[in-house]
Structures are given as C-alpha cells and as structure tokens.
PDB file of C-alpha atoms in Angstrom:
ATOM      1  CA  MET V 125      63.895 -65.222  37.887  1.00  0.00           C
ATOM      2  CA  LYS V 126      61.254 -64.847  35.200  1.00  0.00           C
ATOM      3  CA  ILE V 127      57.639 -63.952  34.750  1.00  0.00           C
ATOM      4  CA  ASP V 128      55.640 -65.880  32.121  1.00  0.00           C
ATOM      5  CA  GLU V 129      54.774 -63.863  29.050  1.00  0.00           C
ATOM      6  CA  GLU V 130      51.088 -64.772  29.220  1.00  0.00           C
ATOM      7  CA  LEU V 131      50.915 -63.388  32.756  1.00  0.00           C
ATOM      8  CA  VAL V 132      51.997 -59.883  31.830  1.00  0.00           C
ATOM      9  CA  ALA V 133      49.724 -56.906  31.087  1.00  0.00           C
ATOM     10  CA  ILE V 134      51.470 -53.686  30.067  1.00  0.00           C
ATOM     11  CA  ASP V 135      49.885 -50.210  30.224  1.00  0.00           C
ATOM     12  CA  LEU V 136      46.594 -51.676  31.312  1.00  0.00           C
ATOM     13  CA  GLU V 137      43.683 -49.239  31.308  1.00  0.00           C
ATOM     14  CA  VAL V 138      41.540 -49.872  34.382  1.00  0.00           C
ATOM     15  CA  ASN V 139      39.436 -47.741  36.701  1.00  0.00           C
ATOM     16  CA  SER V 140      39.680 -49.711  39.924  1.00  0.00           C
ATOM     17  CA  LYS V 141      41.770 -52.235  41.795  1.00  0.00           C
ATOM     18  CA  GLU V 142      38.928 -54.726  41.411  1.00  0.00           C
ATOM     19  CA  GLU V 143      39.321 -54.501  37.640  1.00  0.00           C
ATOM     20  CA  VAL V 144      43.060 -55.129  37.603  1.00  0.00           C
ATOM     21  CA  LEU V 145      42.736 -57.956  40.132  1.00  0.00           C
ATOM     22  CA  SER V 146      40.085 -59.624  37.967  1.00  0.00           C
ATOM     23  CA  ILE V 147      42.165 -59.323  34.805  1.00  0.00           C
ATOM     24  CA  LEU V 148      45.328 -60.754  36.359  1.00  0.00           C
ATOM     25  CA  GLY V 149      43.362 -63.400  38.247  1.00  0.00           C
ATOM     26  CA  ASN V 150      41.640 -64.468  35.035  1.00  0.00           C
ATOM     27  CA  GLN V 151      44.972 -64.949  33.295  1.00  0.00           C
ATOM     28  CA  LEU V 152      46.127 -67.192  36.111  1.00  0.00           C
ATOM     29  CA  GLN V 153      42.856 -69.093  36.123  1.00  0.00           C
ATOM     30  CA  GLU V 154      42.735 -69.601  32.331  1.00  0.00           C
ATOM     31  CA  LYS V 155      46.154 -71.257  32.453  1.00  0.00           C
ATOM     32  CA  GLY V 156      45.013 -73.502  35.276  1.00  0.00           C
ATOM     33  CA  PHE V 157      47.560 -72.095  37.749  1.00  0.00           C
ATOM     34  CA  VAL V 158      44.896 -71.229  40.332  1.00  0.00           C
ATOM     35  CA  LYS V 159      41.593 -72.692  41.465  1.00  0.00           C
ATOM     36  CA  GLU V 160      38.165 -71.376  40.627  1.00  0.00           C
ATOM     37  CA  GLY V 161      37.299 -68.743  43.197  1.00  0.00           C
ATOM     38  CA  PHE V 162      40.860 -67.425  43.344  1.00  0.00           C
ATOM     39  CA  ILE V 163      39.809 -63.928  42.243  1.00  0.00           C
ATOM     40  CA  GLU V 164      37.004 -63.699  44.809  1.00  0.00           C
ATOM     41  CA  SER V 165      39.416 -64.929  47.439  1.00  0.00           C
ATOM     42  CA  VAL V 166      42.026 -62.299  46.500  1.00  0.00           C
ATOM     43  CA  LEU V 167      39.393 -59.534  46.479  1.00  0.00           C
ATOM     44  CA  LYS V 168      38.114 -60.583  49.892  1.00  0.00           C
ATOM     45  CA  ARG V 169      41.599 -60.794  51.353  1.00  0.00           C
ATOM     46  CA  GLU V 170      42.492 -57.410  49.905  1.00  0.00           C
ATOM     47  CA  GLN V 171      39.677 -55.948  52.032  1.00  0.00           C
ATOM     48  CA  SER V 172      40.912 -57.428  55.306  1.00  0.00           C
ATOM     49  CA  TYR V 173      44.625 -57.413  54.518  1.00  0.00           C
ATOM     50  CA  PRO V 174      45.360 -54.742  51.898  1.00  0.00           C
ATOM     51  CA  THR V 175      48.604 -54.992  49.926  1.00  0.00           C
ATOM     52  CA  GLY V 176      49.414 -51.488  48.662  1.00  0.00           C
ATOM     53  CA  LEU V 177      53.007 -50.446  49.390  1.00  0.00           C
ATOM     54  CA  PRO V 178      53.948 -46.751  49.694  1.00  0.00           C
ATOM     55  CA  THR V 179      56.957 -46.989  47.402  1.00  0.00           C
ATOM     56  CA  GLU V 180      58.408 -44.073  45.420  1.00  0.00           C
ATOM     57  CA  PRO V 181      57.718 -42.593  42.863  1.00  0.00           C
ATOM     58  CA  PHE V 182      54.587 -44.752  42.469  1.00  0.00           C
ATOM     59  CA  GLY V 183      52.834 -47.202  44.729  1.00  0.00           C
ATOM     60  CA  VAL V 184      53.137 -50.940  44.144  1.00  0.00           C
ATOM     61  CA  ALA V 185      50.626 -53.610  45.163  1.00  0.00           C
ATOM     62  CA  ILE V 186      51.214 -57.317  45.746  1.00  0.00           C
ATOM     63  CA  PRO V 187      47.729 -58.881  45.975  1.00  0.00           C
ATOM     64  CA  HIS V 188      47.597 -62.553  46.999  1.00  0.00           C
ATOM     65  CA  THR V 189      45.635 -65.070  49.008  1.00  0.00           C
ATOM     66  CA  ASP V 190      45.893 -68.415  50.798  1.00  0.00           C
ATOM     67  CA  GLY V 191      47.996 -71.161  49.237  1.00  0.00           C
ATOM     68  CA  ASP V 192      45.086 -73.605  49.076  1.00  0.00           C
ATOM     69  CA  MET V 193      43.615 -71.550  46.201  1.00  0.00           C
ATOM     70  CA  VAL V 194      46.746 -72.164  44.110  1.00  0.00           C
ATOM     71  CA  HIS V 195      47.717 -75.109  41.874  1.00  0.00           C
ATOM     72  CA  VAL V 196      51.046 -73.851  40.525  1.00  0.00           C
ATOM     73  CA  SER V 197      53.037 -71.014  42.085  1.00  0.00           C
ATOM     74  CA  LYS V 198      53.278 -68.107  39.641  1.00  0.00           C
ATOM     75  CA  ILE V 199      53.563 -64.340  39.611  1.00  0.00           C
ATOM     76  CA  ALA V 200      51.482 -62.125  37.293  1.00  0.00           C
ATOM     77  CA  PHE V 201      52.416 -58.528  36.447  1.00  0.00           C
ATOM     78  CA  ALA V 202      50.523 -55.426  35.360  1.00  0.00           C
ATOM     79  CA  SER V 203      51.638 -51.866  34.781  1.00  0.00           C
ATOM     80  CA  LEU V 204      48.756 -49.393  34.782  1.00  0.00           C
ATOM     81  CA  LYS V 205      48.241 -46.526  32.391  1.00  0.00           C
ATOM     82  CA  ASN V 206      46.581 -44.530  35.159  1.00  0.00           C
ATOM     83  CA  PRO V 207      47.038 -45.307  38.834  1.00  0.00           C
ATOM     84  CA  VAL V 208      44.246 -46.930  40.876  1.00  0.00           C
ATOM     85  CA  LYS V 209      43.766 -46.772  44.637  1.00  0.00           C
ATOM     86  CA  PHE V 210      44.752 -49.629  46.922  1.00  0.00           C
ATOM     87  CA  PHE V 211      44.672 -49.488  50.688  1.00  0.00           C
ATOM     88  CA  ALA V 212      48.104 -49.516  52.284  1.00  0.00           C
ATOM     89  CA  MET V 213      49.404 -52.729  53.775  1.00  0.00           C
ATOM     90  CA  GLY V 214      48.927 -52.687  57.543  1.00  0.00           C
ATOM     91  CA  SER V 215      46.358 -49.912  57.365  1.00  0.00           C
ATOM     92  CA  SER V 216      42.601 -49.553  57.055  1.00  0.00           C
ATOM     93  CA  ASP V 217      42.409 -45.920  55.994  1.00  0.00           C
ATOM     94  CA  VAL V 218      45.558 -44.939  54.081  1.00  0.00           C
ATOM     95  CA  THR V 219      45.223 -45.212  50.290  1.00  0.00           C
ATOM     96  CA  ILE V 220      48.073 -45.635  47.827  1.00  0.00           C
ATOM     97  CA  GLU V 221      48.117 -44.627  44.160  1.00  0.00           C
ATOM     98  CA  VAL V 222      49.339 -47.832  42.544  1.00  0.00           C
ATOM     99  CA  LYS V 223      50.852 -48.102  39.068  1.00  0.00           C
ATOM    100  CA  VAL V 224      52.551 -51.476  39.337  1.00  0.00           C
ATOM    101  CA  VAL V 225      50.835 -54.700  40.407  1.00  0.00           C
ATOM    102  CA  PHE V 226      52.418 -58.070  41.084  1.00  0.00           C
ATOM    103  CA  MET V 227      49.762 -60.692  41.758  1.00  0.00           C
ATOM    104  CA  LEU V 228      51.308 -63.511  43.750  1.00  0.00           C
ATOM    105  CA  ALA V 229      49.906 -67.006  43.358  1.00  0.00           C
ATOM    106  CA  LEU V 230      51.897 -68.911  45.980  1.00  0.00           C
ATOM    107  CA  LYS V 231      51.205 -72.430  47.151  1.00  0.00           C
ATOM    108  CA  ASN V 232      53.816 -72.661  49.903  1.00  0.00           C
ATOM    109  CA  PRO V 233      55.845 -70.078  51.834  1.00  0.00           C
ATOM    110  CA  ALA V 234      59.136 -71.125  50.237  1.00  0.00           C
ATOM    111  CA  ASP V 235      57.791 -70.954  46.663  1.00  0.00           C
ATOM    112  CA  GLN V 236      59.314 -68.162  44.633  1.00  0.00           C
ATOM    113  CA  LEU V 237      61.042 -66.820  47.736  1.00  0.00           C
ATOM    114  CA  GLU V 238      64.065 -65.745  45.753  1.00  0.00           C
ATOM    115  CA  MET V 239      61.811 -63.918  43.333  1.00  0.00           C
ATOM    116  CA  LEU V 240      59.860 -62.238  46.127  1.00  0.00           C
ATOM    117  CA  GLN V 241      63.078 -61.087  47.725  1.00  0.00           C
ATOM    118  CA  LYS V 242      64.190 -59.640  44.407  1.00  0.00           C
ATOM    119  CA  LEU V 243      60.883 -57.866  43.948  1.00  0.00           C
ATOM    120  CA  VAL V 244      61.147 -56.288  47.374  1.00  0.00           C
ATOM    121  CA  GLY V 245      64.718 -55.288  46.521  1.00  0.00           C
ATOM    122  CA  LEU V 246      63.402 -53.495  43.418  1.00  0.00           C
ATOM    123  CA  PHE V 247      60.609 -51.795  45.386  1.00  0.00           C
ATOM    124  CA  GLN V 248      63.156 -50.126  47.645  1.00  0.00           C
ATOM    125  CA  GLU V 249      64.792 -48.259  44.754  1.00  0.00           C
ATOM    126  CA  PRO V 250      62.689 -45.417  43.278  1.00  0.00           C
ATOM    127  CA  GLU V 251      64.561 -45.660  39.984  1.00  0.00           C
ATOM    128  CA  MET V 252      63.615 -49.329  39.664  1.00  0.00           C
ATOM    129  CA  VAL V 253      59.971 -48.699  40.569  1.00  0.00           C
ATOM    130  CA  ALA V 254      59.859 -46.017  37.866  1.00  0.00           C
ATOM    131  CA  LYS V 255      61.333 -48.489  35.385  1.00  0.00           C
ATOM    132  CA  LEU V 256      58.809 -51.160  36.351  1.00  0.00           C
ATOM    133  CA  ALA V 257      56.003 -48.658  35.719  1.00  0.00           C
ATOM    134  CA  ARG V 258      57.205 -47.897  32.207  1.00  0.00           C
ATOM    135  CA  THR V 259      58.304 -51.334  30.968  1.00  0.00           C
ATOM    136  CA  LYS V 260      57.330 -51.821  27.369  1.00  0.00           C
ATOM    137  CA  ASP V 261      57.243 -55.612  27.122  1.00  0.00           C
ATOM    138  CA  ILE V 262      58.064 -58.890  28.805  1.00  0.00           C
ATOM    139  CA  ASN V 263      61.730 -58.771  27.764  1.00  0.00           C
ATOM    140  CA  ASP V 264      62.074 -55.320  29.246  1.00  0.00           C
ATOM    141  CA  LEU V 265      60.550 -56.598  32.467  1.00  0.00           C
ATOM    142  CA  ASN V 266      62.693 -59.699  32.746  1.00  0.00           C
ATOM    143  CA  LYS V 267      65.782 -57.581  32.021  1.00  0.00           C
ATOM    144  CA  LEU V 268      65.016 -55.521  35.115  1.00  0.00           C
ATOM    145  CA  PHE V 269      65.028 -58.644  37.248  1.00  0.00           C
ATOM    146  CA  LYS V 270      68.238 -59.817  35.647  1.00  0.00           C
ATOM    147  CA  ALA V 271      69.922 -56.482  36.346  1.00  0.00           C
ATOM    148  CA  GLU V 272      69.275 -57.092  40.020  1.00  0.00           C
ATOM    149  CA  GLU V 273      71.089 -60.437  40.043  1.00  0.00           C
TER     150      GLU V 273
ATOM    151  CA  MET P 226      71.816 -71.971  78.599  1.00  0.00           C
ATOM    152  CA  HIS P 227      69.723 -68.846  78.568  1.00  0.00           C
ATOM    153  CA  LYS P 228      66.193 -68.842  77.278  1.00  0.00           C
ATOM    154  CA  MET P 229      65.874 -67.721  73.661  1.00  0.00           C
ATOM    155  CA  LYS P 230      63.554 -64.841  72.885  1.00  0.00           C
ATOM    156  CA  LYS P 231      60.617 -65.734  70.679  1.00  0.00           C
ATOM    157  CA  LEU P 232      60.098 -63.441  67.696  1.00  0.00           C
ATOM    158  CA  LEU P 233      56.898 -63.893  65.701  1.00  0.00           C
ATOM    159  CA  ILE P 234      56.578 -62.631  62.128  1.00  0.00           C
ATOM    160  CA  MET P 235      53.068 -62.621  60.747  1.00  0.00           C
ATOM    161  CA  CYS P 236      51.052 -61.505  57.753  1.00  0.00           C
ATOM    162  CA  GLY P 237      47.542 -62.132  56.463  1.00  0.00           C
ATOM    163  CA  THR P 238      48.311 -65.457  54.814  1.00  0.00           C
ATOM    164  CA  GLY P 239      51.559 -66.529  56.483  1.00  0.00           C
ATOM    165  CA  ILE P 240      52.826 -67.208  52.993  1.00  0.00           C
ATOM    166  CA  ALA P 241      54.134 -64.145  51.138  1.00  0.00           C
ATOM    167  CA  THR P 242      55.234 -61.020  52.948  1.00  0.00           C
ATOM    168  CA  SER P 243      56.073 -62.761  56.219  1.00  0.00           C
ATOM    169  CA  THR P 244      58.467 -65.002  54.271  1.00  0.00           C
ATOM    170  CA  VAL P 245      60.322 -62.017  52.844  1.00  0.00           C
ATOM    171  CA  VAL P 246      60.379 -60.253  56.206  1.00  0.00           C
ATOM    172  CA  LYS P 247      61.656 -63.422  57.883  1.00  0.00           C
ATOM    173  CA  GLY P 248      64.630 -63.572  55.505  1.00  0.00           C
ATOM    174  CA  LYS P 249      65.517 -59.969  56.206  1.00  0.00           C
ATOM    175  CA  VAL P 250      65.186 -60.286  59.973  1.00  0.00           C
ATOM    176  CA  GLU P 251      67.345 -63.436  59.949  1.00  0.00           C
ATOM    177  CA  GLU P 252      70.094 -61.494  58.169  1.00  0.00           C
ATOM    178  CA  TRP P 253      69.778 -58.616  60.603  1.00  0.00           C
ATOM    179  CA  LEU P 254      69.989 -60.946  63.616  1.00  0.00           C
ATOM    180  CA  LYS P 255      73.176 -62.494  62.230  1.00  0.00           C
ATOM    181  CA  GLU P 256      74.755 -59.119  61.490  1.00  0.00           C
ATOM    182  CA  ASN P 257      74.068 -58.074  65.058  1.00  0.00           C
ATOM    183  CA  ASN P 258      75.171 -61.363  66.612  1.00  0.00           C
ATOM    184  CA  LEU P 259      71.704 -61.968  67.959  1.00  0.00           C
ATOM    185  CA  ASN P 260      70.911 -65.171  66.098  1.00  0.00           C
ATOM    186  CA  GLN P 261      71.766 -67.271  69.146  1.00  0.00           C
ATOM    187  CA  GLU P 262      69.420 -65.229  71.299  1.00  0.00           C
ATOM    188  CA  VAL P 263      66.314 -65.127  69.150  1.00  0.00           C
ATOM    189  CA  LYS P 264      64.154 -67.841  67.639  1.00  0.00           C
ATOM    190  CA  ILE P 265      61.905 -66.829  64.735  1.00  0.00           C
ATOM    191  CA  TYR P 266      58.348 -68.068  64.210  1.00  0.00           C
ATOM    192  CA  GLN P 267      56.256 -67.396  61.099  1.00  0.00           C
ATOM    193  CA  SER P 268      52.475 -67.453  60.956  1.00  0.00           C
ATOM    194  CA  LYS P 269      49.264 -65.734  59.944  1.00  0.00           C
ATOM    195  CA  VAL P 270      47.464 -63.212  62.110  1.00  0.00           C
ATOM    196  CA  SER P 271      44.270 -65.243  62.560  1.00  0.00           C
ATOM    197  CA  ASP P 272      46.210 -68.188  64.040  1.00  0.00           C
ATOM    198  CA  GLU P 273      48.046 -66.064  66.612  1.00  0.00           C
ATOM    199  CA  ILE P 274      45.494 -63.636  68.058  1.00  0.00           C
ATOM    200  CA  ASN P 275      44.760 -65.842  71.062  1.00  0.00           C
ATOM    201  CA  ARG P 276      48.331 -66.802  71.914  1.00  0.00           C
ATOM    202  CA  ILE P 277      50.153 -63.577  71.162  1.00  0.00           C
ATOM    203  CA  ASP P 278      51.481 -63.338  74.730  1.00  0.00           C
ATOM    204  CA  GLU P 279      53.633 -66.431  74.157  1.00  0.00           C
ATOM    205  CA  TYR P 280      55.991 -64.264  72.083  1.00  0.00           C
ATOM    206  CA  ASP P 281      58.522 -61.660  73.217  1.00  0.00           C
ATOM    207  CA  VAL P 282      58.528 -59.695  69.955  1.00  0.00           C
ATOM    208  CA  VAL P 283      55.878 -59.554  67.238  1.00  0.00           C
ATOM    209  CA  LEU P 284      56.334 -58.080  63.751  1.00  0.00           C
ATOM    210  CA  SER P 285      53.363 -57.837  61.412  1.00  0.00           C
ATOM    211  CA  THR P 286      52.928 -56.628  57.837  1.00  0.00           C
ATOM    212  CA  THR P 287      49.148 -56.456  58.217  1.00  0.00           C
ATOM    213  CA  LEU P 288      46.718 -54.611  60.393  1.00  0.00           C
ATOM    214  CA  VAL P 289      45.989 -56.469  63.624  1.00  0.00           C
ATOM    215  CA  PRO P 290      42.917 -56.376  65.899  1.00  0.00           C
ATOM    216  CA  ASP P 291      42.897 -53.607  68.531  1.00  0.00           C
ATOM    217  CA  LYS P 292      43.283 -56.012  71.442  1.00  0.00           C
ATOM    218  CA  ILE P 293      46.779 -57.053  70.351  1.00  0.00           C
ATOM    219  CA  LYS P 294      47.797 -53.758  68.726  1.00  0.00           C
ATOM    220  CA  ASP P 295      50.101 -52.614  71.521  1.00  0.00           C
ATOM    221  CA  LYS P 296      52.143 -55.779  71.280  1.00  0.00           C
ATOM    222  CA  VAL P 297      52.821 -55.545  67.534  1.00  0.00           C
ATOM    223  CA  ILE P 298      55.561 -53.734  65.599  1.00  0.00           C
ATOM    224  CA  ASN P 299      54.789 -52.726  61.979  1.00  0.00           C
ATOM    225  CA  GLY P 300      57.014 -54.741  59.596  1.00  0.00           C
ATOM    226  CA  VAL P 301      56.030 -52.955  56.368  1.00  0.00           C
ATOM    227  CA  PRO P 302      59.263 -50.858  56.388  1.00  0.00           C
ATOM    228  CA  LEU P 303      61.130 -54.044  55.451  1.00  0.00           C
ATOM    229  CA  LEU P 304      59.107 -54.175  52.224  1.00  0.00           C
ATOM    230  CA  THR P 305      59.313 -50.508  51.245  1.00  0.00           C
ATOM    231  CA  GLY P 306      62.750 -49.616  52.616  1.00  0.00           C
ATOM    232  CA  ILE P 307      61.195 -46.605  54.350  1.00  0.00           C
ATOM    233  CA  GLY P 308      61.618 -46.404  58.135  1.00  0.00           C
ATOM    234  CA  ILE P 309      63.713 -49.548  58.580  1.00  0.00           C
ATOM    235  CA  GLU P 310      66.025 -48.102  61.238  1.00  0.00           C
ATOM    236  CA  SER P 311      63.353 -46.970  63.649  1.00  0.00           C
ATOM    237  CA  MET P 312      61.599 -50.296  63.159  1.00  0.00           C
ATOM    238  CA  TYR P 313      64.742 -52.227  64.127  1.00  0.00           C
ATOM    239  CA  GLU P 314      65.217 -49.963  67.136  1.00  0.00           C
ATOM    240  CA  LYS P 315      61.834 -51.090  68.405  1.00  0.00           C
ATOM    241  CA  VAL P 316      62.651 -54.738  67.714  1.00  0.00           C
ATOM    242  CA  LEU P 317      65.981 -54.456  69.515  1.00  0.00           C
ATOM    243  CA  ALA P 318      64.357 -52.805  72.531  1.00  0.00           C
ATOM    244  CA  GLU P 319      61.926 -55.717  72.803  1.00  0.00           C
ATOM    245  CA  ILE P 320      64.711 -58.309  72.446  1.00  0.00           C
ATOM    246  CA  LYS P 321      66.770 -56.603  75.179  1.00  0.00           C
ATOM    247  CA  ARG P 322      63.822 -56.067  77.479  1.00  0.00           C
TER     248      ARG P 322
END
C-alpha cells in the first residue's frame, strides 16, 4: 500500500476544512485523477455527510464523494500544523479537531479496499494516529503503512 | 431452509466507509457462526430511505433522516474502534429478534 508523493502535504498550515479540502482536491485534479468539480462535490458532501472521526489523540477525517467524479482511484494525505474543525461522521452537531486528513478519490467500492482497511486499522491505535500526525515525509508515511502489514 | 436475515450497510456514497464496515461485519458474522443466517447488502442512504423496512438490520456510518432514525444502528464504532462491543450487541439483538 502506498500513497503517491505528489499527493502528500505535510504540516500544512490552514485555517479551515474548506482550505485543506481545496488543496488536496487541487492536487488530485492537477494530476488528472479526478474530474473538474470534484472539490465542490466533496465540499457539498461534507456538509450532508461529514467525515470527521473521533480518534485519539487527534481526530482524523476521510473526505470523499461519489465515484462518478473520479477518473483514477487515489488517496491524498495531509497532516495539519494546527487542527481544523470537521463535523463528526454520523452527526450534524458534534465537531472534531482534525490533524490528519486522508482524501479518498474512489471510483468503485472495491478500489483501494485493502488500503482503506489498513487506514481504519491505523485509526484504531492512538499511537499510530499520533505518528500519522507527525510524519515528516512521504517515506515516513509509507513506512507506517508497511509496519501494519 | 430458514429465511436469511437481511442486513443493510450504508454510507453517504455507498463507496468508501460502507465497504470497510462490510468487511468487518462479514468477519464478525463468520466468527460468530452467523454467516449462514445473515445476508449483507451495501448501499447509499439516499437509495434506501423509501425501502428501509425491507431490511431486518440496518447499519449506517452517516446521519440518516429522522423518519428512519429508529431503525438504524450507528456503524461509526467500526471505523474508530470506540464502542464496537455495544454496537455489535445491538446488531445481534436485531438478528435474533
């Protein structure tokens, strides 16, 4: 399991979830992995179906949208210098302080399933979430996934 | 042959979190020897609102409209690891009902 180097943003300085979603979405769009309008679609979906997860010691978010906005299934990553607020998945009023964002560009349900399962495995261990939040570069990040294998 | 229980797993897109949850529930059914009793369906919330009563058990990772709220069990614990046991207790109660 690997994340492409050009889809990684470490210690990103942003003030809102909209900002981080735009930055990650732009990276995906520039590479031609997603269709035009992907970012707007993710932002809209985040309002109706928020993706913040109340993991420890920091929250994680997994923003995504419908598969018809995606050309090539990919996952983009950002760690945030300062946390931003996401609404909690399955809630309309609980907010989560998120420091780690995985933007999922998935075309079909089976795409990247193994990777998604690994991510969720990492989310359930506070030590791993802490490590994700302080990764220094792409190699560091991919090592974390490898350690899970 | 007895009738299999229908278990629906849904999320906002039917593509990401419901897929992960489905994998975990499949494992759990096997571990508890329930895989012959339960058939899993995967979908997105908007497609299921009007036929929710066709299912015996419904797990969702997203907020659902008030009119189907009572029928739905929150599946987010399977993504965070927090509250998994009480979630499965609810699922089991619905399967055995």
